[in-house]
Structures are given as structure tokens and as C-alpha cells.
Coordinates of C-alpha atoms in Angstrom, one line a residue:
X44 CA 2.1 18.1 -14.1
X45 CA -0.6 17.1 -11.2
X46 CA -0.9 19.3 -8.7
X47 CA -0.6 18.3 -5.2
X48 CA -4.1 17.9 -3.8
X49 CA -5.0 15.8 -7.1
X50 CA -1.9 13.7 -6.3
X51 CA -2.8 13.6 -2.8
X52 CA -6.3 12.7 -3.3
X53 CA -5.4 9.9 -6.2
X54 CA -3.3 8.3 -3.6
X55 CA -5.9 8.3 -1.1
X56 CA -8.6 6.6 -3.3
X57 CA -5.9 4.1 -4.2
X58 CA -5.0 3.4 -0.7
X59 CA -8.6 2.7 -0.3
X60 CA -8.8 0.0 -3.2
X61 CA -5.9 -1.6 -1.1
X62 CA -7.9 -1.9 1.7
X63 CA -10.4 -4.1 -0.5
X64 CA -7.7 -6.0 -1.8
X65 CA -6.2 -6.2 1.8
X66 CA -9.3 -7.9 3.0
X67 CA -9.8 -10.2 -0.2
X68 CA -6.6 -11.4 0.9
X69 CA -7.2 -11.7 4.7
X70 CA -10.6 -13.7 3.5
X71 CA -8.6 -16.1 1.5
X72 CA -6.4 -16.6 4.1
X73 CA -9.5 -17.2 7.0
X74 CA -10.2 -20.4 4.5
X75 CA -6.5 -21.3 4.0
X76 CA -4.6 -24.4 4.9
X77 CA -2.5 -23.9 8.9
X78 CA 1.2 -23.6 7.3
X79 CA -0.3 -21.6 3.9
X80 CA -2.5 -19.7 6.5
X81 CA 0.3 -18.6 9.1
X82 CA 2.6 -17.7 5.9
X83 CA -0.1 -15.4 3.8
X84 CA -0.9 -13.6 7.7
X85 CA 2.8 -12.8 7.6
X86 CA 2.4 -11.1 4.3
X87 CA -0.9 -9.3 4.8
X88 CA 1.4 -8.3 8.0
X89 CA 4.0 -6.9 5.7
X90 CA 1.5 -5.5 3.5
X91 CA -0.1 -3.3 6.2
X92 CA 2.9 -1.9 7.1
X93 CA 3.9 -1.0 3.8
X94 CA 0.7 0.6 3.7
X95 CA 0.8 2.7 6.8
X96 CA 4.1 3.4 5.3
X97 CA 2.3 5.1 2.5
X98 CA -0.3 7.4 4.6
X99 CA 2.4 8.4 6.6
X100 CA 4.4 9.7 3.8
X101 CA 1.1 11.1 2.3
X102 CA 1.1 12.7 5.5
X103 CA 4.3 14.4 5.4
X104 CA 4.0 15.2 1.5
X105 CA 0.5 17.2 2.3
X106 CA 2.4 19.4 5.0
X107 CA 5.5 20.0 2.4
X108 CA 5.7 23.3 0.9
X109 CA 5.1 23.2 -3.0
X110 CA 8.5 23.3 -3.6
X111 CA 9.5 20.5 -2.1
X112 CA 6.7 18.2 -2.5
X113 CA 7.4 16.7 -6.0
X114 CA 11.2 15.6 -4.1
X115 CA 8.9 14.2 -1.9
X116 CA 6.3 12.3 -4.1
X117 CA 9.5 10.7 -5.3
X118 CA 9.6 8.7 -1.8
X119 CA 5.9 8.0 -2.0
X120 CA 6.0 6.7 -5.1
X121 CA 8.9 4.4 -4.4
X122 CA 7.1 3.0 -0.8
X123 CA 3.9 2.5 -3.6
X124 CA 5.7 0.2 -6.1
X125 CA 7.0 -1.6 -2.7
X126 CA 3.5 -2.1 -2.1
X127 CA 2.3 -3.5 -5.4
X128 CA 4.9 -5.8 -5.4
X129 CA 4.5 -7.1 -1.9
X130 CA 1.0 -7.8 -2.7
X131 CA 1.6 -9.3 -5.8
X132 CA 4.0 -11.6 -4.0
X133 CA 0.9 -12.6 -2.0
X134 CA -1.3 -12.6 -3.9
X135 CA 0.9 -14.7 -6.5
X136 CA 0.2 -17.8 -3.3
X137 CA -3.3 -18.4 -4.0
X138 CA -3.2 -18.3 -7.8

């Protein structure tokens, strides 16, 4: 079993390749079509706050006790595959 600051530090890196795809994303979008534009800006929208959704859980799982952090990486875990699947959803627009 990972420990938490592995954990921790895994989801940080991943949240950072996010970021990249994030702005891949936000780039297509800058070249986009008005109506395909306005709709992908809505889901980038979405995606960002899915995301902040993330470090704020990461937050709260770093100040857990070690006890109670694998009930917690539960929650992060399931706001993670939210994630993945709003971006594929985006993604899924331009492909």
C-alpha cells in the first residue's frame, strides 16, 4: 500500500499534466468555431472546477491523520475519475 506523501505527490504531478492538457484544450478552443468555441469554454469551465475540486481534497487528505486518510483518498479518487471523464467528454469534441 502507498504511503501518503507518495500518494500525495503522484496526485500533484498528475494534476500538473492536467494543466497541459487543460491548455491543449483551451488552445483548440482559441481556434474553434463561435457555437463549438462558447460550448468547449463551458467544459474547460467545468473542468477547472473539477480540478480545484481535486487540490482541495488533496488539501484536506495531507492534513488527515494516517488513519483516516485512506477513507479519504477514497473521495479523491472518486472527484479524479470525475475528472477524466469530463475531459474525455471534451476532449471527445475535437476528435
Amino acid at each position: 500500500m502507498e504511503d501518503k506523501k507518495s500518494y500525495l505527490q503522484k496526485m500533484a504531478d498528475q494534476l500538473k499534466e492536467w494543466d497541459t492538457k487543460i491548455d491543449e484544450l483551451k488552445a483548440k478552443a482559441d481556434k474553434a468555431k463561435t457555437e463549438a468555441k462558447s460550448d468547449l469554454l463551458k467544459q474547460i469551465d467545468e473542468l477547472l472546477v473539477k480540478k480545484e475540486k481535486i487540490r482541495n481534497k488533496m488539501k484536506q487528505l495531507q492534513a488527515a491523520g494516517d488513519g483516516s486518510w485512506n477513507d479519504m483518498k477514497t473521495g479523491v479518487e472518486k472527484s479524479w475519475e470525475e475528472l477524466k471523464g469530463a475531459f474525455s467528454k471534451a476532449s471527445a469534441r475535437f476528435n
